[in-house]
Short mmCIF file of C-alpha atoms in Angstrom, two decimals:
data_model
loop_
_atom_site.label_atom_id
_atom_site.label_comp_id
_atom_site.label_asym_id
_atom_site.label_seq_id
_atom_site.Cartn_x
_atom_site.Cartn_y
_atom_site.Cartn_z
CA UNK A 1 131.01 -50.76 -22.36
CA UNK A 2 133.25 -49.31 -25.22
CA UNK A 3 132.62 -50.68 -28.43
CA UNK A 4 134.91 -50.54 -31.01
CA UNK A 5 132.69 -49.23 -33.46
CA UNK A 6 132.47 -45.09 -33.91
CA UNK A 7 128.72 -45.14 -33.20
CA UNK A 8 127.13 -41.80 -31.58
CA UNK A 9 125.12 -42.20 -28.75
CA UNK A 10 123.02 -39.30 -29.39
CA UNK A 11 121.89 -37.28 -26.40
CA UNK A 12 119.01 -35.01 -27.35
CA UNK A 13 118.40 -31.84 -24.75
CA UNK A 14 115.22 -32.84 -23.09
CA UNK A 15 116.20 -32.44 -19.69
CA UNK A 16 115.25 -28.91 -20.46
CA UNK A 17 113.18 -26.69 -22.72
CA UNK A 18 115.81 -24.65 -25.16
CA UNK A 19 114.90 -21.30 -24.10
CA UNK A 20 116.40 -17.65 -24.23
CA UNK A 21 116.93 -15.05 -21.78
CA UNK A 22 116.04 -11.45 -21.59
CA UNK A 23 118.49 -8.54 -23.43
CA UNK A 24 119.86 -7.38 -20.14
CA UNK A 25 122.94 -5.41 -20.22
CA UNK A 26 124.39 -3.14 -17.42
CA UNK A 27 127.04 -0.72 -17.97
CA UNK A 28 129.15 0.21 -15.08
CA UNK A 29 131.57 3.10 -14.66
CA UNK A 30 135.29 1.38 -15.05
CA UNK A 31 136.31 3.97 -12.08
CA UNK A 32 134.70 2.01 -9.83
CA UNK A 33 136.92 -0.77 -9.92
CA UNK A 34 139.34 1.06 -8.17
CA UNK A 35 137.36 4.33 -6.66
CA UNK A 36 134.05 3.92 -4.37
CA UNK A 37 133.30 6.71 -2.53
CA UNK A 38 132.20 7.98 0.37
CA UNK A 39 132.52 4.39 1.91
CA UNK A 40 132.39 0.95 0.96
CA UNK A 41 132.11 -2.64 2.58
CA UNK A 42 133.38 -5.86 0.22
CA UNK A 43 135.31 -8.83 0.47
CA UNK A 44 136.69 -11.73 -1.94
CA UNK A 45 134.29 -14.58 -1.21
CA UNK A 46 131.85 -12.21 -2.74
CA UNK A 47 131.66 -10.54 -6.77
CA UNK A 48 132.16 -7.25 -6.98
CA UNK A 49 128.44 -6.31 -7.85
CA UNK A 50 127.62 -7.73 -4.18
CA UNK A 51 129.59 -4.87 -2.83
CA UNK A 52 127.80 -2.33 -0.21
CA UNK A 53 128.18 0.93 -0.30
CA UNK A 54 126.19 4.03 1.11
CA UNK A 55 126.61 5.84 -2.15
CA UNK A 56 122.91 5.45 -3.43
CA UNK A 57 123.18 5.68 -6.98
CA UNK A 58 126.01 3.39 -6.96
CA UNK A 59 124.15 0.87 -4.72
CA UNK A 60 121.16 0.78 -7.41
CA UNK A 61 124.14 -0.16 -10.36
CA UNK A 62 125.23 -2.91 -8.22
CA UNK A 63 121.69 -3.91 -7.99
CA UNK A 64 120.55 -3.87 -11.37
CA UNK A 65 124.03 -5.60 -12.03
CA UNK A 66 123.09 -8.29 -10.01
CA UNK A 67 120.08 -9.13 -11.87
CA UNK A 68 121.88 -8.68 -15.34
CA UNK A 69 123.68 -11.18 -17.70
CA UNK A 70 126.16 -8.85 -19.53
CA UNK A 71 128.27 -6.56 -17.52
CA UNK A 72 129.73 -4.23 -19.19
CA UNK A 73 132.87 -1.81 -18.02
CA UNK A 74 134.34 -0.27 -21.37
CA UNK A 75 132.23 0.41 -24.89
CA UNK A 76 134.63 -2.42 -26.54
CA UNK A 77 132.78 -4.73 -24.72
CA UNK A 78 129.42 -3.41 -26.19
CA UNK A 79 131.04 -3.71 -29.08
CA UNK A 80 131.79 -7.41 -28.96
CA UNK A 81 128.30 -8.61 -27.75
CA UNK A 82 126.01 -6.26 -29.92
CA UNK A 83 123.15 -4.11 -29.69
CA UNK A 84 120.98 -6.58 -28.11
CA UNK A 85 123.03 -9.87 -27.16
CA UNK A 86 120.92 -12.84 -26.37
CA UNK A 87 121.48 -15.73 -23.55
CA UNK A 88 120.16 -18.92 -25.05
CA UNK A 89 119.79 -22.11 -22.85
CA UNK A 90 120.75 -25.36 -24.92
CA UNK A 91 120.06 -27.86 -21.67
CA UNK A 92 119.91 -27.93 -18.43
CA UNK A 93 120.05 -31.27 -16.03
CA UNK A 94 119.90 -32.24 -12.27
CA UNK A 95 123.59 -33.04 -12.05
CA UNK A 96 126.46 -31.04 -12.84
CA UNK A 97 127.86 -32.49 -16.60
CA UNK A 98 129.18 -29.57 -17.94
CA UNK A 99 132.66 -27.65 -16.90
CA UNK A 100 135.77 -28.10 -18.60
CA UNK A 101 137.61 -28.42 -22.23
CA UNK A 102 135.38 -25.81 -24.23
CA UNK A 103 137.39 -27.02 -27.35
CA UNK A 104 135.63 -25.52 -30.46
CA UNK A 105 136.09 -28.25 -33.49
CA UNK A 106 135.64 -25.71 -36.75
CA UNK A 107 135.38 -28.41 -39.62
CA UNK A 108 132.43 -29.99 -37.61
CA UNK A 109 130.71 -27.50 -36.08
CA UNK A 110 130.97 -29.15 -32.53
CA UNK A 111 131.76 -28.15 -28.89
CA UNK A 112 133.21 -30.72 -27.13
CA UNK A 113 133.63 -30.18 -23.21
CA UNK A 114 133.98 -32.62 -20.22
CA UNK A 115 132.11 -33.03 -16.66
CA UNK A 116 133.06 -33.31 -12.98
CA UNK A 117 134.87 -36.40 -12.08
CA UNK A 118 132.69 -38.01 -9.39
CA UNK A 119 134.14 -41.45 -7.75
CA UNK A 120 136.62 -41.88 -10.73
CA UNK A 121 133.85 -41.25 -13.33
CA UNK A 122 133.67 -38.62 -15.60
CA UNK A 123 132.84 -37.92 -19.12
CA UNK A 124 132.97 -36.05 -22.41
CA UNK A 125 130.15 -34.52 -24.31
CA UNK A 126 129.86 -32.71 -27.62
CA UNK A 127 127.57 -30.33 -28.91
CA UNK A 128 126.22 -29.72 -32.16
CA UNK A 129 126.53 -26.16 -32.78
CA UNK A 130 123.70 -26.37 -35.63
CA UNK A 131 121.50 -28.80 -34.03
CA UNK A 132 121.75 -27.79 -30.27
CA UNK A 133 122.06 -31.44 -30.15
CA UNK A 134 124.60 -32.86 -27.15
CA UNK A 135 126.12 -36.43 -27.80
CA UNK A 136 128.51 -38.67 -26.21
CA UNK A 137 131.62 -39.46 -28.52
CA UNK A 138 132.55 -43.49 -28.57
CA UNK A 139 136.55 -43.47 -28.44
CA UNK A 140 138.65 -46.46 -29.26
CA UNK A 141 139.77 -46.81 -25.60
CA UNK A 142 138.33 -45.30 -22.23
CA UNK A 143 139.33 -41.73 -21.50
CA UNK A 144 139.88 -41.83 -17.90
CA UNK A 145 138.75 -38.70 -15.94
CA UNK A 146 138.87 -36.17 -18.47
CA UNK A 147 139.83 -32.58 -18.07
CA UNK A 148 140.84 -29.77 -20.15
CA UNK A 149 141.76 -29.99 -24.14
CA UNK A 150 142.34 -28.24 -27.48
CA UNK A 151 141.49 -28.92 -31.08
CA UNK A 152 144.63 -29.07 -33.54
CA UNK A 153 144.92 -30.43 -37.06
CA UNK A 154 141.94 -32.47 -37.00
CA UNK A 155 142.51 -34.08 -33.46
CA UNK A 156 140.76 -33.81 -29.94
CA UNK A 157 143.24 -33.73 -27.28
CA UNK A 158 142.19 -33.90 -23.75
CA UNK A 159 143.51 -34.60 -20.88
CA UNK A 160 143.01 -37.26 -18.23
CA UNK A 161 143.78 -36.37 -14.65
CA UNK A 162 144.44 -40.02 -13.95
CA UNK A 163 143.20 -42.55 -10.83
CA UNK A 164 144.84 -44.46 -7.73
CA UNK A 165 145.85 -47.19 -10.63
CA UNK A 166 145.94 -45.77 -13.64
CA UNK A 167 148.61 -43.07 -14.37
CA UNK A 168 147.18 -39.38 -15.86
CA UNK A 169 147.52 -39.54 -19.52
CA UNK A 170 146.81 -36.84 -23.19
CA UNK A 171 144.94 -38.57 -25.54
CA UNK A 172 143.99 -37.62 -29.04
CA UNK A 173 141.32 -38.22 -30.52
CA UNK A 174 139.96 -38.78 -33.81
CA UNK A 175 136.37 -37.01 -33.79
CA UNK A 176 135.34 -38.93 -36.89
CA UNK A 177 136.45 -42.38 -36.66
CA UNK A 178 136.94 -42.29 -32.58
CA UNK A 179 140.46 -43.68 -32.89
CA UNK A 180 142.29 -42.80 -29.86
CA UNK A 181 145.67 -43.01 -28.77
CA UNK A 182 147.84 -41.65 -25.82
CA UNK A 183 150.16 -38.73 -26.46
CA UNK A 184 152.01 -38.48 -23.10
CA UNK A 185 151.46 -40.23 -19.90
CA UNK A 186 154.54 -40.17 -17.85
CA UNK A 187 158.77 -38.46 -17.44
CA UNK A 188 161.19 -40.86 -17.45
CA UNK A 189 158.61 -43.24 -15.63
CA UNK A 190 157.17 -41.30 -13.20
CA UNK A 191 153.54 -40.02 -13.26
CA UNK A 192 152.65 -36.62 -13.76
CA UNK A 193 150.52 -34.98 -11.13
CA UNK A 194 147.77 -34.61 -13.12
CA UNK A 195 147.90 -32.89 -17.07
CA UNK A 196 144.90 -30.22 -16.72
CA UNK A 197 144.96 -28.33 -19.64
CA UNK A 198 147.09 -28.66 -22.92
CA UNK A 199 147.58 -26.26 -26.17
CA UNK A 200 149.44 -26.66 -29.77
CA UNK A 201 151.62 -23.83 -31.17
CA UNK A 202 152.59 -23.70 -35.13
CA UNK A 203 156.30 -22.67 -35.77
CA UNK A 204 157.25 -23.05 -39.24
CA UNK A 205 156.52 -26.28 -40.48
CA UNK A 206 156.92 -27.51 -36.83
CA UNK A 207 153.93 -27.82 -34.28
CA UNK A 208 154.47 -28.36 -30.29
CA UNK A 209 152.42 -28.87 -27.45
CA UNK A 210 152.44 -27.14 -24.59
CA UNK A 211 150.37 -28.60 -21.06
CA UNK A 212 150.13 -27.86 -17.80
CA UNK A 213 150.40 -30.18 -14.60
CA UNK A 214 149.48 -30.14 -10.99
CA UNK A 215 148.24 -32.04 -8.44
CA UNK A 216 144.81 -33.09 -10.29
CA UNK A 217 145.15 -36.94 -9.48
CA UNK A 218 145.98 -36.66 -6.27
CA UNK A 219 143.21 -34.07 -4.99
CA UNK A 220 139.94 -35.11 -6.95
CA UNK A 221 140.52 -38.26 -8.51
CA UNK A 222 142.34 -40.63 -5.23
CA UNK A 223 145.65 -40.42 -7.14
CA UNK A 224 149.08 -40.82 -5.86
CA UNK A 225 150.73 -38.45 -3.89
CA UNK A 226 152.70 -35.90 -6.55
CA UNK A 227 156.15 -36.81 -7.13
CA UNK A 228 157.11 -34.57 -10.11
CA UNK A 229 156.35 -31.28 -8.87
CA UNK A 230 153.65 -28.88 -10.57
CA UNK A 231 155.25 -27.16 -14.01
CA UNK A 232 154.09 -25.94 -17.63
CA UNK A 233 155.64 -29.19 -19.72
CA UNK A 234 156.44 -28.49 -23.97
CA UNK A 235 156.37 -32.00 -25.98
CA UNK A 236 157.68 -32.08 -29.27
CA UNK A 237 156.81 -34.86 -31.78
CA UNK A 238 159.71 -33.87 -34.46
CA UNK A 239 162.52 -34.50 -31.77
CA UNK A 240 160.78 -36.72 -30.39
CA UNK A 241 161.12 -35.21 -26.40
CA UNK A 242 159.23 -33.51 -23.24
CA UNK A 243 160.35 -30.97 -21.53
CA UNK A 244 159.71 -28.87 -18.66
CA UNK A 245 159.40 -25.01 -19.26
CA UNK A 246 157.89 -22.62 -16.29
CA UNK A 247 158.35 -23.56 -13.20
CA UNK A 248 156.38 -23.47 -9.91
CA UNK A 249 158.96 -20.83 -8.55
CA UNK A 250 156.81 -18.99 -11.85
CA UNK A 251 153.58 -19.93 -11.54
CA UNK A 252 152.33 -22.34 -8.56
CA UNK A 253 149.73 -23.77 -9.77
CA UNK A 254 149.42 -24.30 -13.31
CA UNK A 255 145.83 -24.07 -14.64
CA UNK A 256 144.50 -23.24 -17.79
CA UNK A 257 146.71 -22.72 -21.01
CA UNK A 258 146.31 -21.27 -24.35
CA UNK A 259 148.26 -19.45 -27.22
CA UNK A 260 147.36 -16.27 -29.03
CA UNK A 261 146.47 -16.29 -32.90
CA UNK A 262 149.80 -15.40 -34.34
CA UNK A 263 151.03 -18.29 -31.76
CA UNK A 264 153.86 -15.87 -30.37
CA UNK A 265 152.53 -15.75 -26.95
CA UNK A 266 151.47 -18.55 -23.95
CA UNK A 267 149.18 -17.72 -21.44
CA UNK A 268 148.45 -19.46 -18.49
CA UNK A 269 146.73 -19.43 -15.36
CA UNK A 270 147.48 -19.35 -11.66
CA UNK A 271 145.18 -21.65 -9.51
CA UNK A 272 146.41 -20.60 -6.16
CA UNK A 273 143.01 -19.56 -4.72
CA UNK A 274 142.23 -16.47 -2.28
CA UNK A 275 139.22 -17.98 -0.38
CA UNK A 276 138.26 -21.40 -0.57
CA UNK A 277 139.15 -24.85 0.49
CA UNK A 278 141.93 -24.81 -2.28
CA UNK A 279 143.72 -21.45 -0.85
CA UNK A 280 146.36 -22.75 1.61
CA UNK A 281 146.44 -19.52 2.99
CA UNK A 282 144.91 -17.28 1.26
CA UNK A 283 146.28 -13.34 -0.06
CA UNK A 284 149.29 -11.88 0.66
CA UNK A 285 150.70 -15.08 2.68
CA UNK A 286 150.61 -17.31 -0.22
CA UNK A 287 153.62 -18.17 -2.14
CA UNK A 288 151.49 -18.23 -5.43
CA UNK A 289 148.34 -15.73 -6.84
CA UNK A 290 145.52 -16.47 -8.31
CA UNK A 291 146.43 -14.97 -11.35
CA UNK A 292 146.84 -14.78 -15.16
CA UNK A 293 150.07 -14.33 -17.33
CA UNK A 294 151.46 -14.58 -20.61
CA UNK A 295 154.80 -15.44 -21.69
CA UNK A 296 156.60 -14.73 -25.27
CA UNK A 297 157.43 -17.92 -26.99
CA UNK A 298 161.55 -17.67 -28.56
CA UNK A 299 163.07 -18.86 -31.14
CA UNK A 300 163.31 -21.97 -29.34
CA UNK A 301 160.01 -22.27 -28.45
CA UNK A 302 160.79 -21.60 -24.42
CA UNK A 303 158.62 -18.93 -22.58
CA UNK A 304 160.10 -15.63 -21.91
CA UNK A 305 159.07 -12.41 -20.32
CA UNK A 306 156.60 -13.66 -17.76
CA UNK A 307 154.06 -10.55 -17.23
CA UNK A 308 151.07 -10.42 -14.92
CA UNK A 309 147.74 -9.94 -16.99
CA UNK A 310 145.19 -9.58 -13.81
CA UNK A 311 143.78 -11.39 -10.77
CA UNK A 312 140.92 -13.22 -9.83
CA UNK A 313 138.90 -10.66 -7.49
CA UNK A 314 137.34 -13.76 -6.20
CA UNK A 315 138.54 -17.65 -6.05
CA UNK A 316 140.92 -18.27 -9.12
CA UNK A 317 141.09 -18.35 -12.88
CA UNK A 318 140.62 -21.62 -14.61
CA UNK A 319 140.30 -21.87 -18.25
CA UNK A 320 141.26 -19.75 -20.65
CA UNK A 321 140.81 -18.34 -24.17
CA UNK A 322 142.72 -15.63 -26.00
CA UNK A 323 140.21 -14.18 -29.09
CA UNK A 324 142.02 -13.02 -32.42
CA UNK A 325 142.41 -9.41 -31.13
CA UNK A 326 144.15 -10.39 -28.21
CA UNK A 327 141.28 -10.28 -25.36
CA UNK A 328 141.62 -12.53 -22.69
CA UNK A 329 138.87 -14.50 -21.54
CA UNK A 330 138.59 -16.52 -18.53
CA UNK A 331 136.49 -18.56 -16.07
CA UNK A 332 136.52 -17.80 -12.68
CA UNK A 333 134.00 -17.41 -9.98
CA UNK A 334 132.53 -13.97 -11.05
CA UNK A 335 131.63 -15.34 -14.11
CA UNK A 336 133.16 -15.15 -18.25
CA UNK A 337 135.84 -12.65 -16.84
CA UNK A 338 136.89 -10.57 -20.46
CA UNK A 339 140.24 -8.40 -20.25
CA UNK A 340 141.71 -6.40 -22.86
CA UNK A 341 145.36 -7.29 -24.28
CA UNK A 342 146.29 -4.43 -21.55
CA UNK A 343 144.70 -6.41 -18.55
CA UNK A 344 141.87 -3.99 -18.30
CA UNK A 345 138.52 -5.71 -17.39
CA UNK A 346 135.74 -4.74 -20.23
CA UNK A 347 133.04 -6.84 -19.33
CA UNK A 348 131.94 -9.70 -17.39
CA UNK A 349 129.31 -12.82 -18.39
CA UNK A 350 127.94 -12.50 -15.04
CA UNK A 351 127.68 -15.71 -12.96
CA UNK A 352 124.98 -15.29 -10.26
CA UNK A 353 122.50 -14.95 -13.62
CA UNK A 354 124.00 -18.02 -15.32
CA UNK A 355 124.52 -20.50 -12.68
CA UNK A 356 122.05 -22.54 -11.28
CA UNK A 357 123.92 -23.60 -8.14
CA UNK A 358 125.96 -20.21 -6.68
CA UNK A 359 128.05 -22.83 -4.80
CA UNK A 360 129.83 -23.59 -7.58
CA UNK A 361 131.76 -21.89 -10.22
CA UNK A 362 132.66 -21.31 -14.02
CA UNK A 363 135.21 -23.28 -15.04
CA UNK A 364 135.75 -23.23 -18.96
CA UNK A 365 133.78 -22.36 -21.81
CA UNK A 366 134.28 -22.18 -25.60
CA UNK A 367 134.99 -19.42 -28.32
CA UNK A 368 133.55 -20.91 -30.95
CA UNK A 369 133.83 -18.51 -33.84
CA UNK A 370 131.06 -15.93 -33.60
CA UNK A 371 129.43 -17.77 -30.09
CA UNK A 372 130.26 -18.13 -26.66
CA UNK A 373 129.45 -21.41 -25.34
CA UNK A 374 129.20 -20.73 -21.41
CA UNK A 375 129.62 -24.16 -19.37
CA UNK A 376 127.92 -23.66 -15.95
CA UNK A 377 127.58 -27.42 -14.66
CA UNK A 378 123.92 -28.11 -15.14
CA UNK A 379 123.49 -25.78 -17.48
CA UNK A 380 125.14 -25.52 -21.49
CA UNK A 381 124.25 -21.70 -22.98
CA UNK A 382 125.29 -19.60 -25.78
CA UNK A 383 125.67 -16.36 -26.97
CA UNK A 384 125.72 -14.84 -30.52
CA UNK A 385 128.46 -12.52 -30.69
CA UNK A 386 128.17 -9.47 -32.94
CA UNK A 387 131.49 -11.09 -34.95
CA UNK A 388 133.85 -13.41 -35.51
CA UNK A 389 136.28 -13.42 -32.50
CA UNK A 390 138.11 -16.33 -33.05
CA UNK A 391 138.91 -18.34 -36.97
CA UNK A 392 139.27 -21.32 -37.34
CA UNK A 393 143.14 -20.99 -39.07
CA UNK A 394 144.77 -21.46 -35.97
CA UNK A 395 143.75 -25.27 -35.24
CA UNK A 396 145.71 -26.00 -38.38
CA UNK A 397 149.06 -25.77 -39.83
CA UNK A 398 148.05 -24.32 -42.61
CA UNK A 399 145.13 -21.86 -43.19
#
């Protein structure tokens, strides 16, 4: 079932004719996040565009916003996907394959991103950025419900949210040989919950991962009950040690994690949902928020100076991405949610136009360079951005 030899068993997209979409950009007036007048109706198991209001010529921008790809709130937005950005569908299948990871691997030209777990099962994928070719990587050893991962000096390391018998683990990966190993898998011999996401920071000559954990194993994969309770974890490979770093008296439910370029920041998301089966009591009687923050990394690599970035008008924010000018850009049920370092939304890849099943939601994606890769289940698209947003210098520890 896994052979030991690195072969690729190529995938080619034929479940679906490669195809593009329509230039179809809305602008909307950034005061209406916050003003609609005379009267409105809305509510958070909706997006914002589906908003009623008796205001006519606001109704008809809500409209045409619904039917629109790029949503655009400030001009920096514009600026980012270009005078006439393009949606381009790579493949599109029956079953949902394609949600998490987004992990863009620079020296290969490759996406590689993960699928649902369904009865213990799930997989990882890669795409050829050149060849719009999708693949299934051979690894060493099984990687057991995959998750979330990052790319860092020459590795693939994803998480695995674990089963009933076999504790969550990080792997890295090899991409050219398929050598795999396990980073992390347990504290002091007791499971984690279930590692979702995971991110490297440089510090000198030093490097350090950072992950989060919750209760991953236990709610989608027929885990065991969590024991260690949900936290942000930092594992360093000079000393040799893991420890725990934010809290869930910080952040709840730890989600999606990243760094920024200069690797002085974390950022991580809240998974406490609003609406949903996952809410536990949803708004203002939650103990958590479905929310997104970043935290200054000290001298000692521990985060400091928790701030709020923004909330999830609807569901929660999953993965995460911070570009090289600071924008934050997240999946969450509205869609490719884009905030400025300030926490202002500037633009939105708008869900209901990318999705093929508006049941579900967008979980990750990839900045890969100059393209967005948007992963929307059955679907894999991308977009050519007008520039660069992200290099490649910080998935190595030297430029």
């Amino acid at each position: 079932m896994y052979p030991k030899l690195a072969l690729l068993a190529l995938f080619i997209a034929t479940t679906a004719t490669v195809a593009t979409c329509e230039n179809v950009t809305v602008s909307i007036d950034s005061t209406l996040s916050y003003r609609l007048l005379p009267d409105f109706e809305g509510n958070i198991t909706e997006n914002f565009i589906d908003t009623t209001t008796t205001n006519s010529t606001v109704a008809s921008v809500f409209a045409a916003a619904r039917e629109a790809v790029f949503l655009s709130y400030d001009p920096e937005f514009l600026e980012i996907i270009g005078p006439n950005p393009t949606l381009k569908l790579i493949t599109q299948r029956k079953e949902s394959f394609a949600i998490e990871a987004g992990i863009w691997v620079p020296d290969r030209n490759e996406v590689w991103f993960t699928s649902p777990t369904v009865d213990n099962v799930g997989s990882v994928w890669v795409l050829n950025l050149a060849t719009s070719e999708i693949y299934t990587p051979v690894t060493s050893i099984p990687i057991i419900t995959p998750n979330g991962g990052y790319y860092f000096n020459g590795l693939v390391y994803i998480t695995g949210q674990g089963t009933a018998t076999d504790a969550p683990y990080i792997y890295a990966i090899d991409p050219a040989s398929g050598q795999t190993t396990i980073v992390v898998n347990s504290y002091f011999g007791v499971r984690f919950g279930g590692p979702n996401d995971v991110t490297w920071v440089k510090r000198g000559n030093n490097s350090y991962m950072f992950f989060t954990d919750d209760p991953l194993s236990q709610f989608y994969s027929g885990g065991e009950l969590d024991v260690l309770p949900d936290a942000v974890w930092r594992y360093d490979p000079q000393e040799q040690s893991i420890v725990p770093v934010i809290s869930r008296a910080d952040i709840l439910v730890p989600n999606g994690i990243t760094v920024n370029a200069d690797q002085s920041k974390l950022f991580v998301t809240d998974t406490t949902a609003t609406s949903g089966p996952l809410s536990q009591g949803a708004g203002a009687g939650n103990s958590g928020s479905p929310a997104i923050y970043s935290f200054d990394l000290d001298d000692d690599l521990f985060p400091i100076n928790k701030r709020m970035l923004g909330i999830a008008r609807r569901g929660v924010p999953d993965g995460l991405h911070v570009d090289d000018a600071g924008r934050i850009w997240t999946g969450e049920y509205e869609g490719i949610v884009v905030r400025n370092p300030r926490g202002k939304v500037i633009g939105v890849f708008n869900s209901e136009t990318t999705l093929s099943d508006q049941s579900t939601r967008v979980e990750n994606f990839a900045l890969a360079g100059d393209t967005l890769v948007l992963l929307d289940g059955q679907r894999v698209w991308t977009v050519k951005l007008a520039f660069e947003v992200v290099a490649p210098s910080r998935y190595y520890t030297s430029a």
